[in-house]
Structure formats: structure tokens, C-alpha cells
Amino acid sequence: KELRMEDHGSFAESSILKTVDAIESDAVQEYVNANDIEQELASILNAFFDAQRDTLPENPFPEITKRFRLTEARVRREKCQSIVNSTMNQNAELFRQSPTTQKQEIPMQLFGKTFVSVSSTKHKLAPRRAASTNSHHHNRDEDDDDHSELKREVESQEGQDQNLKDMQAEKDEFKLFGLDYVVNKISDIHWAEGICRILQPILSPIQVTMDECSVNKISLISAPIFFYDPQPFLSTLARQHILFSHLFPSTRQCADSEWPYFMCCGQIDCHHHVACSSGVFQKSMSSFIKIVQQQIYWLSVQSKKSAEYRFFFKHLIVDNHDRNQQYWTFREIKENRTKFEVSIKHAVVQKHAIRMIFYFVGPDDTLLFECETWWHFHYRQPPNPQPVQPEAAKYNQIDAMKDAKRLQWNSFSINSHFTCYHGLFVNEHDVAVYIDLFEHLETEINEVTFGTSFADWQLQDWRDTLDALNQMKYGTVVAYIYKFAVLVDSTNLDRKKFEGLSQTQIRDRRLKIDRFRDEVLQEMRLTLYSQGQLFQGFMNCCLRMMEMWRIFDRELNEHEQQMREQQQRRGTVSESNNNQLQEADYRVAGQWMHKVIHGVVQRFNQICDLYYPLNSEYMHCIPRIKFLLARCMENAPPWTDWRKMVKEPMGRSVWNCCSEVQTMFDMLGDTMIRDELGMCISARKWIQKRRELLNYNKPNLAFKPTENRIVIQDAIEYNTDENRIVIQDAIEYNTQRRQFPTTIIRQATLLQYAVETELDRWFSDTLFDILSSSHASNPYIKMTVEAQKMALQFESYKQSDAEITDEVINIDEIELVENETIAMKDIHHLYTYQGLYGYISALLFVDAKAMQDLHEDMISHIPMKVMRNELHLGSDSRVFLSFCGEVAHYPHFDIGIDHMDMIQTVAISGSSFEDVVDTFATHCWLLTQSLFNITNLKHQSSVIFISLNIGFKEYGSEVIRNKNNESLICKMIIQAAKSRQAINLELKIASDVLNQYISVTLHLYLIYHESVNDWYRLCWPFQTEVIFTSIFFEIDDAITFWRAYSVGNIESEYNSEHKDYHRELTQKLQDYHASCDLDEYLHVALRYKALYKDCSGVVEIYRLFDKSTMCGMCIEALKQLRLAQTLLDSKKMCPYFKHQMNSRMLNQQIKGSLHNAEEILFSDAFTFFDRTILRYLTEHGKEEDDETMADVVDVLIKVMNCVKSPIIMACTSWLTRKNENMFISI
């Protein structure tokens, strides 16, 4: 099987594409028009060479890419608009209202508005359908006398069963209640019904008497999804065209148990109003706190006992006056109940917000929703019992007024009456209680003044929406703008705006407002149905799943702490029912988690199972996302033992994969939604008006302009030879003629060559590819993808293949060491290259000068002698340092080293193996002490000791610092040397050559030379790559090592070491190819090519890692960020490191890594994610302490992980076209 990048770019036809109607296929073919594409390119070039511009970019293709991407989004939106409009016209009855939803007024009013109920009629329609079916069968039975009696008996029994089902259905009939304008905007009760039935235990009213206090708890629920279009309409739309097939892609038909993923964008808002009536305020407050605690206890404990365990309580939040927030988990509430009650009391008295957050599994068992619950406290004193008066006149008017005032409710939550402006009740009793709570406000809020109060609620929620917009949470923004547009119309506007206007002017103003509202709704509807919202739904599910894992982890840690405390008190641990219940919790929760992961995997695979994806933005990310999702499925523990998720390292692997794919979904979704929002003209006007009204400034999302720009002057000429640019001739010609600086001439020459030659060639090839394709729903998708590749390819013009070959390919200069001396007896296949020694696979593609400089740098930091001086050693005893692994890839294929593997070989000759091993153990201990700088722990050192690893055990600084552990450590080293286990040191070394800290793994090998019989014994773990990658800097070192190893004919493919090394490389190639870690894949491919002396494709690999290209800079920036992360972790891990590290070098290195990453993300050549990564950089710019820097580094690593994948995929895609031998055929 050939492992090539093209395998990732081709997608087999799916059943979805095959089900597209012939009419649709014809429309797609007509949609591809070469003239339109050529005109679009001409307009892009005209804008690029606009006479008003003062500067031009060095690389023209990134700007062309971005313009094509906007064109792609515009064309897609126009097509989607026409499809939605035609579907609306053809299915008008489905679009306006679901046929299973009916509405009815109820005799209740508040604030001049009438309450309305809405219910589902599908249960009532069932009996009629059943009766019709029975009648049809009855008519057929009359023609068959032989079986009529039997069939009548069967139908009679079926009819009885159906009647029972119908009675149960009528009993379980679902209703919602709310203000007329809220309920009338609900097109399909199906969405609200699915959510409310799950949240029924949360929304159920409570009417109890506790502690001489009458308590009434009612609930309202609100969510953007309640106002979405009917389910039958979405199902019809999904079947109408492939552009909407992602709504229900499995069958392209909508089922009751399947919900679109854009439904989980945003959150569910639940408002609890707790009315407490008591003569003592403190008793009412205590009752309110008990109600809150009871619901938290039900979410955390009681709900887990039922089969429908779907709830995961996160925490309760108490807002303080100084904007600080207190977070209370279930365990914290149990252990600090008094403190919790005091906190709630203070918040209620000061009218601060009290809310809690929990997650629950949606009706389709695959979507995860977030519910934010708000608690509102209301209090009043009950009326005093009146004594029996002989005369009614004695009951004076003053006492009546006092009683009326006493009966009024006092709300301890600011603007709590706003909840009915957008919320819904689940039963009629709650409506009556709610009217009683706010009846006293009818003097202030009536039919005339309702519009003003409604505007106040709208502005309050707009603040949260604008905050989300400033943070680039576009999925949430779209959901809530849609909700605002649905609820706001001309009937609930402030009537003060119409004062002084005639009836005609008022009517025109209302029509204008309704028309503007319809435009916003139409724009938001298209954005909701886009794939951007789908990806945001993926992101929300992954994010909430990770939050649930945090809850599991927290509960498990709390449980283990409780067991330890119990053991300390009692001396034993008893297995209680609570422990068994917790095990059951994990099993049931694990079942939900598996369903959620499987749902995301299935849905993503279905939308990608096309000949060509429907959006260019995620084109290059598909292989990596598929791998991450598959890894989550493979490594996830069985749902019956989900506790392993937080206990075993495999769970960490699932966590890391889910975290990376969540970030990638987030950036992809934000980018695609941002493109859609850019075309929402009316919605943007509305947002701008709200910004100005609320005095909300736009966030500072400006980025540093690139310095690689060319000042436009006169035209610069160049010479061509057979369509190839002769850069040097052009530079010399223009330098002499124009007297421009050479750098400017070079950049301008490349730019003009690209525009006049390469651009035409690229456009013609891409256009031919598009027109010859059998399926192309949007030709600009292909144009954008190919332009992204060309933007990266343009950087390669700065260096020719011949120059790279002369610099990298050194196979002709590697020579075989002649076997002329006695020392070379039986030593074969030892090669040399410019003072380096080793096998040819280790010396191929090596920069000898760079290796020698690094070697001199390392031996200046690491002692290179046997540390036990009192022992007399043989004359041929020696200590030498060699490199192994991928160190040799520096600097051609590794711009800056972040990790080095080195071998310190201790060769000792003697007659007693026991004495030699003892000497080696003492050497290792003293070397560790020396590198740890045990005598000056509070002084700076160029070497930072991390750990000593012996076999599978790790010994940190605390163990090495104690000199009493010398005998123990030496004993462990002796056992490891005799049993050939690994012995190595983990170090951080301040390199003078690289001017930075690097991670070093120093392997310690012992070679014992028995001088009497002249035989050798190696004390080191068997690793085949050591022979094939080790570089020695003295011929005697190489001879000593190879003689001890008894290297045979390793050039033969039948050699055991050769076969083992080949097998290891092949396995790594397959693993990295499957995971789409193509930078790691190509490092292994270089070693594979070096093994077989294959130089084909090496030039292309060099171009990918070249420091002048975007791809090479991205790979190196991520490596340096990870190195900075390990340095900060090491500094935090041990107090000695803080004193020993060179603070100036460390800060300079960390800032340099951050700067390199930002240079990539802010570069004009960066064509992915369209600046949406800026929301992840909000941590930058704070105080530069270690914790803040660590947070910034973590955020940038998360971003660069997602950025690296599409860049490398795009780069390797065009490199493989140039030379397919870049990848290994196995």
C-alpha cells in the first residue's frame, strides 16, 4: 500500500451523493461556468492592483486566496438562499407552523398581554388514523368469509390496545404557556417538548409548608431552539439539496429521535421563582435555601438512581458586588453548609444573582446541552387574622391599606419580571402564581408602557450577546440574535417612538420594522443551517463532554479523599452503598459518553463522505479530525467501566484527542460563521445600533502588519528562459538600472514573475481540473483550496532545487574508512564524512559543521572522564560522547533543536566485571551529583538536572540531593547494568551555540573490555536505531563502540539488526501516517531513505522544513512552544530549578517562542481560520509571571496544534505532485 497524501484528498462517492436527483445534478453542472470564474479572477486581480494602494504584499496568493474564499462563501449563500426560498414556497404550510402544533388563549393577563397555551396534537391524531385503518381492513374482510371472523377478533384486540395507548397519550399531553407574542412565535412545539420532558423534574412546581413558611416554587424555561423552524420543514430541506444534507445526513430524512447539531449552540435558560410567605423573614430565607439545596441534591444524587440518568451538576455560582464569583460544588456545599447558607443570604439581601450550571443529555441521546438556572426569591408577610367585629364600620380604611401592602410580594432579584418576556411555563398553575407575584407592577407596566420595559430586557440580554461577539463566540451569537429577531416585532415596541405621528406614518414605521426583522430572520436562518453552526455544535458537544469528565475527576478525587479521611479516623475503610452507587454512576454516565462520541464521529464522517467537501475551510483538516475522533472511540474505556477514564493514562489520551478536536471544531466553526455573518447586512446594522446604544466598543482585534511588503514604484523588469525566471540576472539588471536595494529588487522580481507567469499557469490548470470534474457543487471551493496550496508553494521560489541539492545531498562525499590498521580488524561498513564517523545512514543529509559545533558545546557542559579517580584504569579506558536519533536533522530539517539524544559511553578495561560495574555505578552517581550541582543549589548553572531514570523507575532531585541514598542508587545501577536495562539522565542544558535551553536525554552505556581474553561486553538496552543513527566524532570512539557491539554485515537486508530497524521504521511510518503527524512522518522517512541510500524526494522534504516557508516556521514554532512549556513545568516542579536556571536566557527563550508563534498567526501568508485564533490570545499582555506565561504558552500550543495540521496537509499536497517519492511506498 502506498502511503501518499493523495489518499487523504480523495473521497469515495457516498450514498448521499448518489441519492441526489437528476434535476439537482443538472443544476450543479449548469452552476459551473468558466466565464464566471474568469470574471471573478479578473475582478480579484483588479482589486489587487488597485491604483489607490501604496504597498503590495511580497506573496500575492494569500490575498487571492482570501478573496476566493469570500467568493466561495457568497456563491454558496446565494445558492442556499434560492433553495430555502423555493422550499418555503413549495411547503408553505410546513414552514409557518408544524401540523402537530395548536395554540389556544387562556383567560389570564399580565402587563396588558394575554397568556396563550400551545400543545401538540399528534396524540389526538393517532386515534383517527387508527380508525381509518380499521375501517379499511373491515371492508376488505367482507369479501373473504373464511377469515373474516378471525380478523375481526384480531382487530378487536388491536382496537382495545390502541384505545389504551390513546388514553395514555391524552394523559401525557404536553402543553406550554406564555405571553401571546412569545407562544405565537413557536412554529413547532417538538423542540421545546423534547427539552421540557427531560427537565420535567427540574421544572415541576413545588407547593409545601416548611418551618411555618408557605413555599411556592414555579419555573420558566427559555432557549433559542424553541423558536426554530418546524421539524418537517427541516426534514424537507435536508432532502431538497446536498448543501443541507448535513442537517440529517444519515438518511436525509428527519426522525423524532434525531436532532440537528446546531440545536446545541447556545444554552437552556431556566428561571426558578421561589415565593415564601412567612411572618419571619429569616424563616423564609431558610426555606428558600432548602429548596435550592434540594434541587442540587436531586441533580447530584437522586437523579442518578433512575434509569434516565442524564444530569451532571457542575456548580452553583453566587455573584458578589465586587464582581467576584463564588463557586460551590456539591461536596463543598455538604462540608461547609453554614458558610454556604450565609453566602446565599448575603446574596439575596443584596439582590445579587444566584445561578447554577448543569449539563444534560438531549432527547436524541447524542447532543449535550448546558442549562443555566437562575434563582429568584420573593417574600411577603401573610395577613394577620382579623377578629370578629360587631360592626363592619370599625374596620377602618387605614388597616385595609396596611393589609393590602402586606400582601404584596417583594422581589429580591433585580428585574425578575423580565423572565416572562421570553420564557415559557410548563403548567397553568405556574402562570397563576406568576401573575400573583407581579400583579403589583401592573400600575407601572401596562399595555402602553410594556414596550419600554421590553426594550430594557432586550438591552440587558444584548449586553451578554455583545460580550460573546467580542469573544468571537459566533455560534452563541447567531442563536441569540435569531431569538431576539423572533421575539421583537412592531407590536411590542416602545410606543413613545410613535408619539406625534399620524396613523399612516405609524403604519409605515411598523411595516419598515417588520420588514427589517424579516430580513434579519432570513439572514440568521441561513447562518443557522450552515455547516459553521454544525461545527459549533460538534464543538459544544466535545466541550461539554470534557466538562463532564472534569466533574467525574472531581468527584473521584473527592471520594478518594473521603476514604482516606475515613481510614485515618477509623483505621479501616468500609465499602458503603454510596461507593456502589458511585460505580453505577460511572457506568451509566459512560454509556452516555459513548453515545455522544459515536454520534459526533458518525455525523462528521457522513458530511465528509463526499467526492469533494462542501467547504474549503475544513478540507485540509479532515484527515486529522478523523484520526482524533477514531482515537477517542478506540481508547475510550468500556462504558461499563468509565471510571478508568480518570484513573488510567489511556483516559488522558482520550482527553488530549478530544481537547484538540474541540479546539479545531471551534476555530473551523467560527471561521465559517464569520464568513456568513459578513454577508448579513441587516443583522450587522442591528448589532451596530445596539453597540452605539449601549456604548459597547468593538474589541481590539488589530494585528501587526507584516513587514514583507513592497513599495509600489515603476515596473521592474525581469528576464525569462523557457518560462523559468532567471532571478540573478533580473536582480543585477534592475539594481544597475533603478538603483534599488537588492532585497527590494528580489522581492519585487518574484512578485512580478508570480503575477505574470505563475498565476496564469496556476489558474489555467485549476480551471481545467474544475471543469473536468464530474461533481462540483461550488467551483470556488476548489479554487480556494488550490490557492491555499499556491500561497505556500510561492515561498519555495526563493531557492532552486539545484541549490538545495548542493546543500543537503552529500552521498558522494561520504567515504568508507579503509581497513588498514590492526585496530580496524573485523570492522566493516564504517564511514566518514568531514570528521564524522558512523554508518552511512547516520551521515547522510548531515551538516558536519553544525554537528561538530554542537558536540563541542555539549562536552563543555558534561564531564567526559570517569568520575572515580582513585581507581586505576586500563590504558584503553575512555569516556566519549556521541549523538543518536534525529539530532542529525539539524539544521536542514530541524530549524532549531528542542530535544537531543546523546550517549555517554564509559569504556573500561579490566579483569573483574564486578569491579568494573561497581566503578560504573559510582561514576553514574558522581556524574549525577555533578550535573545536579549539589554544592551550589542556589546558584545559576548551565545544566539543570531533572531526573535519573533506571529501568522504569524515576528518581528526582529530592532523592539525588540526599547523599544517604548513594548506596541504594548504586545498587540499582549495578542491577540495571547487569540486566541491560536503560540508564539515562533527563537534563536541560543552556546551549551556547543555540543560545537557549534544550531538553537532553543522556544515555549511559558501559563497555567492559576483558583485557586477558580480549573480549567485550555491552551493558545497555538493545536498540537497533543506535547503530544506524549514531554519530561519532573520533575514529577510536567509533571503533571501540562497534567492536563491542560486534557489528556484522549491516548493509545486508537479511541482517537481523537491519530487519529490526526496517520493521521499526515501517511501524512508525504507518502510525504517523494514520495520525496525520506528517512532520514526524517525514523525519522517519528521512531515516528510511538514509537506510537505503535513497535521495529522491529529499529536496521536497527540505522545502517543507525550510525556515523561510510558512510550514517550516509553524513546525518549529510549535516545537519551541512545547520546549518552553517543559521549562516552565520544570521550574514549577522543583524550587532548586528556579535558582539554577538562567532567568535572562529563559525569559528571552519563552518570549522568542511566543513571538515566533504570533508572527505566523499574524502573517499575511496565513490563510487559515481567518483571524478567529485571536480569541485564544486574550491571556497575552498580562503580567509576565510564571503562571501567566504558562497559561499563554498552553493557549498558543493549543492553537498551533490546530494550525499545523492544515498547513502541512496543504504543503505536502503540492509537494507530492512535484515528486511523489517524497512519501515511502511500503
Short mmCIF file of C-alpha atoms in Angstrom, two decimals, residues 132-412:
data_model
loop_
_atom_site.label_atom_id
_atom_site.label_comp_id
_atom_site.label_asym_id
_atom_site.label_seq_id
_atom_site.Cartn_x
_atom_site.Cartn_y
_atom_site.Cartn_z
CA SER A 132 -59.46 4.76 9.32
CA THR A 133 -57.10 1.81 9.11
CA ASN A 134 -59.54 -0.50 10.88
CA SER A 135 -62.36 0.55 8.55
CA HIS A 136 -60.21 -0.17 5.54
CA HIS A 137 -59.42 -3.66 6.78
CA HIS A 138 -63.07 -4.25 7.62
CA ASN A 139 -64.15 -3.56 4.04
CA ARG A 140 -61.57 -5.98 2.77
CA ASP A 141 -62.69 -8.64 5.21
CA GLU A 142 -66.25 -8.64 3.92
CA ASP A 143 -65.02 -10.18 0.68
CA ASP A 144 -63.39 -13.08 2.45
CA ASP A 145 -65.83 -15.09 4.58
CA ASP A 146 -63.30 -17.75 5.55
CA HIS A 147 -61.03 -15.41 7.52
CA SER A 148 -63.40 -12.60 8.45
CA GLU A 149 -64.18 -13.86 11.96
CA LEU A 150 -60.55 -14.39 12.88
CA LYS A 151 -59.58 -10.98 11.55
CA ARG A 152 -62.40 -9.30 13.45
CA GLU A 153 -61.15 -10.84 16.69
CA VAL A 154 -57.62 -9.66 16.00
CA GLU A 155 -58.81 -6.19 15.07
CA SER A 156 -60.98 -6.04 18.17
CA GLN A 157 -57.98 -6.82 20.36
CA GLU A 158 -55.83 -4.31 18.45
CA GLY A 159 -58.54 -1.69 18.85
CA GLN A 160 -58.62 -2.20 22.62
CA ASP A 161 -54.83 -1.87 22.82
CA GLN A 162 -54.96 1.26 20.68
CA ASN A 163 -57.62 2.80 22.93
CA LEU A 164 -55.40 2.22 25.96
CA LYS A 165 -52.49 3.87 24.15
CA ASP A 166 -54.68 6.81 23.14
CA MET A 167 -55.88 7.28 26.72
CA GLN A 168 -52.28 7.27 27.94
CA ALA A 169 -51.31 9.70 25.19
CA GLU A 170 -54.07 12.12 26.17
CA LYS A 171 -52.99 11.80 29.78
CA ASP A 172 -49.39 12.63 28.85
CA GLU A 173 -50.35 15.51 26.56
CA PHE A 174 -47.73 18.26 26.71
CA LYS A 175 -48.53 21.95 26.94
CA LEU A 176 -46.64 25.20 27.21
CA PHE A 177 -47.90 28.55 28.45
CA GLY A 178 -46.62 32.06 27.87
CA LEU A 179 -47.40 35.57 26.70
CA ASP A 180 -49.15 35.70 23.37
CA TYR A 181 -46.30 37.13 21.33
CA VAL A 182 -43.89 34.51 22.75
CA VAL A 183 -46.11 31.50 22.14
CA ASN A 184 -47.21 32.71 18.71
CA LYS A 185 -43.58 32.69 17.56
CA ILE A 186 -43.25 28.94 18.25
CA SER A 187 -43.51 27.12 14.94
CA ASP A 188 -43.02 23.62 16.30
CA ILE A 189 -43.52 22.54 19.90
CA HIS A 190 -41.44 19.42 19.19
CA TRP A 191 -38.16 21.12 20.16
CA ALA A 192 -39.50 22.56 23.43
CA GLU A 193 -41.32 19.35 24.27
CA GLY A 194 -38.17 17.25 23.94
CA ILE A 195 -36.22 19.53 26.29
CA CYS A 196 -39.01 20.07 28.81
CA ARG A 197 -39.81 16.38 29.17
CA ILE A 198 -36.20 15.72 30.14
CA LEU A 199 -36.15 18.70 32.52
CA GLN A 200 -39.53 17.84 34.00
CA PRO A 201 -38.10 17.07 37.47
CA ILE A 202 -36.37 20.45 37.40
CA LEU A 203 -39.40 22.38 36.16
CA SER A 204 -42.05 20.70 38.31
CA PRO A 205 -43.74 23.14 40.71
CA ILE A 206 -43.32 22.83 44.46
CA GLN A 207 -46.01 23.86 46.93
CA VAL A 208 -45.14 22.94 50.50
CA THR A 209 -45.19 24.30 54.03
CA MET A 210 -41.94 24.11 55.94
CA ASP A 211 -40.92 25.75 59.20
CA GLU A 212 -44.17 27.78 59.40
CA CYS A 213 -43.48 29.13 55.92
CA SER A 214 -45.62 28.67 52.82
CA VAL A 215 -43.36 27.98 49.82
CA ASN A 216 -44.33 28.09 46.16
CA LYS A 217 -41.71 27.33 43.52
CA ILE A 218 -42.54 27.94 39.87
CA SER A 219 -40.28 27.72 36.81
CA LEU A 220 -39.89 29.27 33.39
CA ILE A 221 -37.70 27.96 30.60
CA SER A 222 -36.25 29.77 27.61
CA ALA A 223 -33.93 28.80 24.77
CA PRO A 224 -33.30 29.88 21.19
CA ILE A 225 -34.07 26.39 19.91
CA PHE A 226 -37.73 26.71 20.96
CA PHE A 227 -38.30 29.19 18.12
CA TYR A 228 -36.57 27.29 15.33
CA ASP A 229 -38.38 26.18 12.20
CA PRO A 230 -40.63 23.09 12.28
CA GLN A 231 -39.06 19.68 12.13
CA PRO A 232 -40.96 18.61 8.95
CA PHE A 233 -39.66 21.70 7.17
CA LEU A 234 -36.04 20.92 8.14
CA SER A 235 -36.53 17.35 7.01
CA THR A 236 -37.83 18.54 3.65
CA LEU A 237 -34.96 20.98 3.31
CA ALA A 238 -32.40 18.24 4.08
CA ARG A 239 -33.86 16.14 1.26
CA GLN A 240 -34.06 19.07 -1.12
CA HIS A 241 -30.35 19.65 -1.78
CA ILE A 242 -26.99 18.28 -0.81
CA LEU A 243 -25.98 21.66 0.67
CA PHE A 244 -28.40 20.98 3.54
CA SER A 245 -27.91 17.24 3.82
CA HIS A 246 -25.74 17.78 6.91
CA LEU A 247 -28.88 18.60 8.91
CA PHE A 248 -29.93 14.93 8.80
CA PRO A 249 -27.25 13.17 6.76
CA SER A 250 -27.75 9.56 7.82
CA THR A 251 -30.96 9.01 5.86
CA ARG A 252 -31.67 12.57 4.65
CA GLN A 253 -34.98 12.12 6.46
CA CYS A 254 -35.88 13.54 9.83
CA ALA A 255 -36.95 11.24 12.65
CA ASP A 256 -38.32 12.18 16.05
CA SER A 257 -35.20 10.81 17.72
CA GLU A 258 -32.74 12.81 15.58
CA TRP A 259 -31.90 16.47 16.10
CA PRO A 260 -29.65 18.75 14.04
CA TYR A 261 -26.40 19.63 15.76
CA PHE A 262 -26.95 23.38 15.53
CA MET A 263 -29.62 22.89 18.22
CA CYS A 264 -27.00 22.67 20.96
CA CYS A 265 -25.45 26.06 20.10
CA GLY A 266 -26.29 28.38 22.94
CA GLN A 267 -27.76 27.21 26.22
CA ILE A 268 -31.02 26.47 28.00
CA ASP A 269 -32.04 29.19 30.47
CA CYS A 270 -34.21 28.14 33.40
CA HIS A 271 -35.65 30.63 35.92
CA HIS A 272 -36.97 29.49 39.30
CA HIS A 273 -39.20 31.88 41.23
CA VAL A 274 -39.49 30.84 44.87
CA ALA A 275 -42.26 32.66 46.73
CA CYS A 276 -42.05 32.36 50.50
CA SER A 277 -44.78 33.72 52.75
CA SER A 278 -43.99 33.88 56.45
CA GLY A 279 -44.24 36.21 59.39
CA VAL A 280 -40.47 35.93 59.95
CA PHE A 281 -38.13 36.84 57.12
CA GLN A 282 -35.35 34.57 58.38
CA LYS A 283 -37.62 31.54 58.16
CA SER A 284 -38.50 32.39 54.57
CA MET A 285 -34.84 32.72 53.75
CA SER A 286 -34.07 29.33 55.30
CA SER A 287 -36.89 27.74 53.31
CA PHE A 288 -35.55 29.26 50.11
CA ILE A 289 -32.08 27.86 50.81
CA LYS A 290 -33.56 24.43 51.49
CA ILE A 291 -35.34 24.47 48.12
CA VAL A 292 -32.05 25.31 46.42
CA GLN A 293 -30.21 22.56 48.27
CA GLN A 294 -32.92 20.02 47.49
CA GLN A 295 -32.59 20.60 43.76
CA ILE A 296 -28.78 20.39 43.92
CA TYR A 297 -29.10 17.15 45.91
CA TRP A 298 -31.53 15.77 43.35
CA LEU A 299 -29.16 16.60 40.48
CA SER A 300 -26.10 15.19 42.23
CA VAL A 301 -27.59 12.12 43.96
CA GLN A 302 -31.27 11.36 43.43
CA SER A 303 -31.26 11.64 39.63
CA LYS A 304 -28.51 9.03 39.38
CA LYS A 305 -30.75 6.37 40.89
CA SER A 306 -33.13 6.43 37.94
CA ALA A 307 -32.69 4.69 34.62
CA GLU A 308 -32.88 8.06 32.86
CA TYR A 309 -29.70 9.37 34.46
CA ARG A 310 -28.93 12.35 32.21
CA PHE A 311 -27.83 15.14 34.56
CA PHE A 312 -24.37 16.32 35.56
CA PHE A 313 -24.22 19.10 38.14
CA LYS A 314 -21.24 21.42 37.74
CA HIS A 315 -21.51 24.15 40.38
CA LEU A 316 -23.62 26.92 41.88
CA ILE A 317 -22.42 30.48 41.36
CA VAL A 318 -23.01 33.37 43.73
CA ASP A 319 -22.23 36.81 42.30
CA ASN A 320 -20.80 39.40 44.68
CA HIS A 321 -20.96 43.17 44.50
CA ASP A 322 -17.30 43.46 43.51
CA ARG A 323 -17.83 41.17 40.52
CA ASN A 324 -16.09 38.29 42.24
CA GLN A 325 -17.90 35.00 41.97
CA GLN A 326 -18.10 32.17 44.45
CA TYR A 327 -18.31 28.65 43.02
CA TRP A 328 -19.88 25.89 45.12
CA THR A 329 -19.65 22.23 44.17
CA PHE A 330 -21.86 19.60 45.73
CA ARG A 331 -19.14 18.41 48.09
CA GLU A 332 -18.25 21.94 49.17
CA ILE A 333 -21.89 22.60 49.99
CA LYS A 334 -22.07 19.44 52.11
CA GLU A 335 -18.88 20.17 54.01
CA ASN A 336 -19.48 23.91 54.50
CA ARG A 337 -23.24 24.14 54.75
CA THR A 338 -23.25 27.00 57.26
CA LYS A 339 -20.88 29.08 55.14
CA PHE A 340 -22.95 28.28 52.05
CA GLU A 341 -26.16 29.42 53.71
CA VAL A 342 -24.56 32.66 54.85
CA SER A 343 -23.31 33.30 51.31
CA ILE A 344 -26.80 32.77 49.88
CA LYS A 345 -28.37 35.04 52.49
CA HIS A 346 -25.96 37.86 51.74
CA ALA A 347 -26.54 37.47 48.00
CA VAL A 348 -30.33 37.55 48.43
CA VAL A 349 -30.35 40.59 50.69
CA GLN A 350 -28.03 42.50 48.36
CA LYS A 351 -30.03 41.32 45.32
CA HIS A 352 -27.12 39.56 43.66
CA ALA A 353 -27.55 36.82 41.10
CA ILE A 354 -27.71 33.19 42.22
CA ARG A 355 -27.39 30.67 39.43
CA MET A 356 -26.23 27.13 38.86
CA ILE A 357 -24.97 25.25 35.82
CA PHE A 358 -25.53 21.63 34.93
CA TYR A 359 -25.35 19.55 31.76
CA PHE A 360 -27.83 17.04 30.45
CA VAL A 361 -28.16 14.62 27.55
CA GLY A 362 -30.59 15.68 24.83
CA PRO A 363 -33.66 13.83 23.60
CA ASP A 364 -31.74 12.15 20.76
CA ASP A 365 -29.18 10.68 23.23
CA THR A 366 -26.26 12.24 21.30
CA LEU A 367 -26.49 16.00 21.91
CA LEU A 368 -25.29 17.58 25.13
CA PHE A 369 -26.97 20.73 26.43
CA GLU A 370 -25.92 23.26 29.04
CA CYS A 371 -28.59 24.59 31.38
CA GLU A 372 -28.05 27.77 33.37
CA THR A 373 -30.56 28.06 36.19
CA TRP A 374 -31.37 31.37 37.88
CA TRP A 375 -32.93 31.58 41.35
CA HIS A 376 -35.31 34.45 42.18
CA PHE A 377 -36.51 34.93 45.77
CA HIS A 378 -39.85 36.60 46.61
CA TYR A 379 -41.13 37.35 50.08
CA ARG A 380 -44.27 38.69 51.72
CA GLN A 381 -45.87 38.63 55.13
CA PRO A 382 -49.20 36.86 55.41
CA PRO A 383 -52.22 38.95 56.51
CA ASN A 384 -52.94 38.99 60.24
CA PRO A 385 -56.12 37.17 61.25
CA GLN A 386 -58.89 39.75 61.80
CA PRO A 387 -61.05 39.46 64.94
CA VAL A 388 -64.78 39.23 64.55
CA GLN A 389 -66.11 42.78 64.61
CA PRO A 390 -69.66 43.53 65.69
CA GLU A 391 -69.82 46.37 63.26
CA ALA A 392 -68.15 46.43 59.84
CA ALA A 393 -67.56 50.16 60.11
CA LYS A 394 -64.90 49.63 62.76
CA TYR A 395 -62.63 48.11 60.10
CA ASN A 396 -61.14 51.43 59.05
CA GLN A 397 -59.54 52.27 55.71
CA ILE A 398 -56.00 52.60 57.13
CA ASP A 399 -55.90 48.97 58.31
CA ALA A 400 -57.16 47.84 54.90
CA MET A 401 -54.32 49.70 53.16
CA LYS A 402 -51.77 48.15 55.52
CA ASP A 403 -53.07 44.65 54.83
CA ALA A 404 -53.00 45.26 51.07
CA LYS A 405 -49.42 46.45 51.26
CA ARG A 406 -48.52 43.46 53.40
CA LEU A 407 -49.98 41.12 50.77
CA GLN A 408 -47.77 42.50 48.02
CA TRP A 409 -44.74 40.41 47.05
CA ASN A 410 -41.27 41.86 47.47
CA SER A 411 -38.79 40.57 44.89
CA PHE A 412 -35.14 40.19 45.91
#
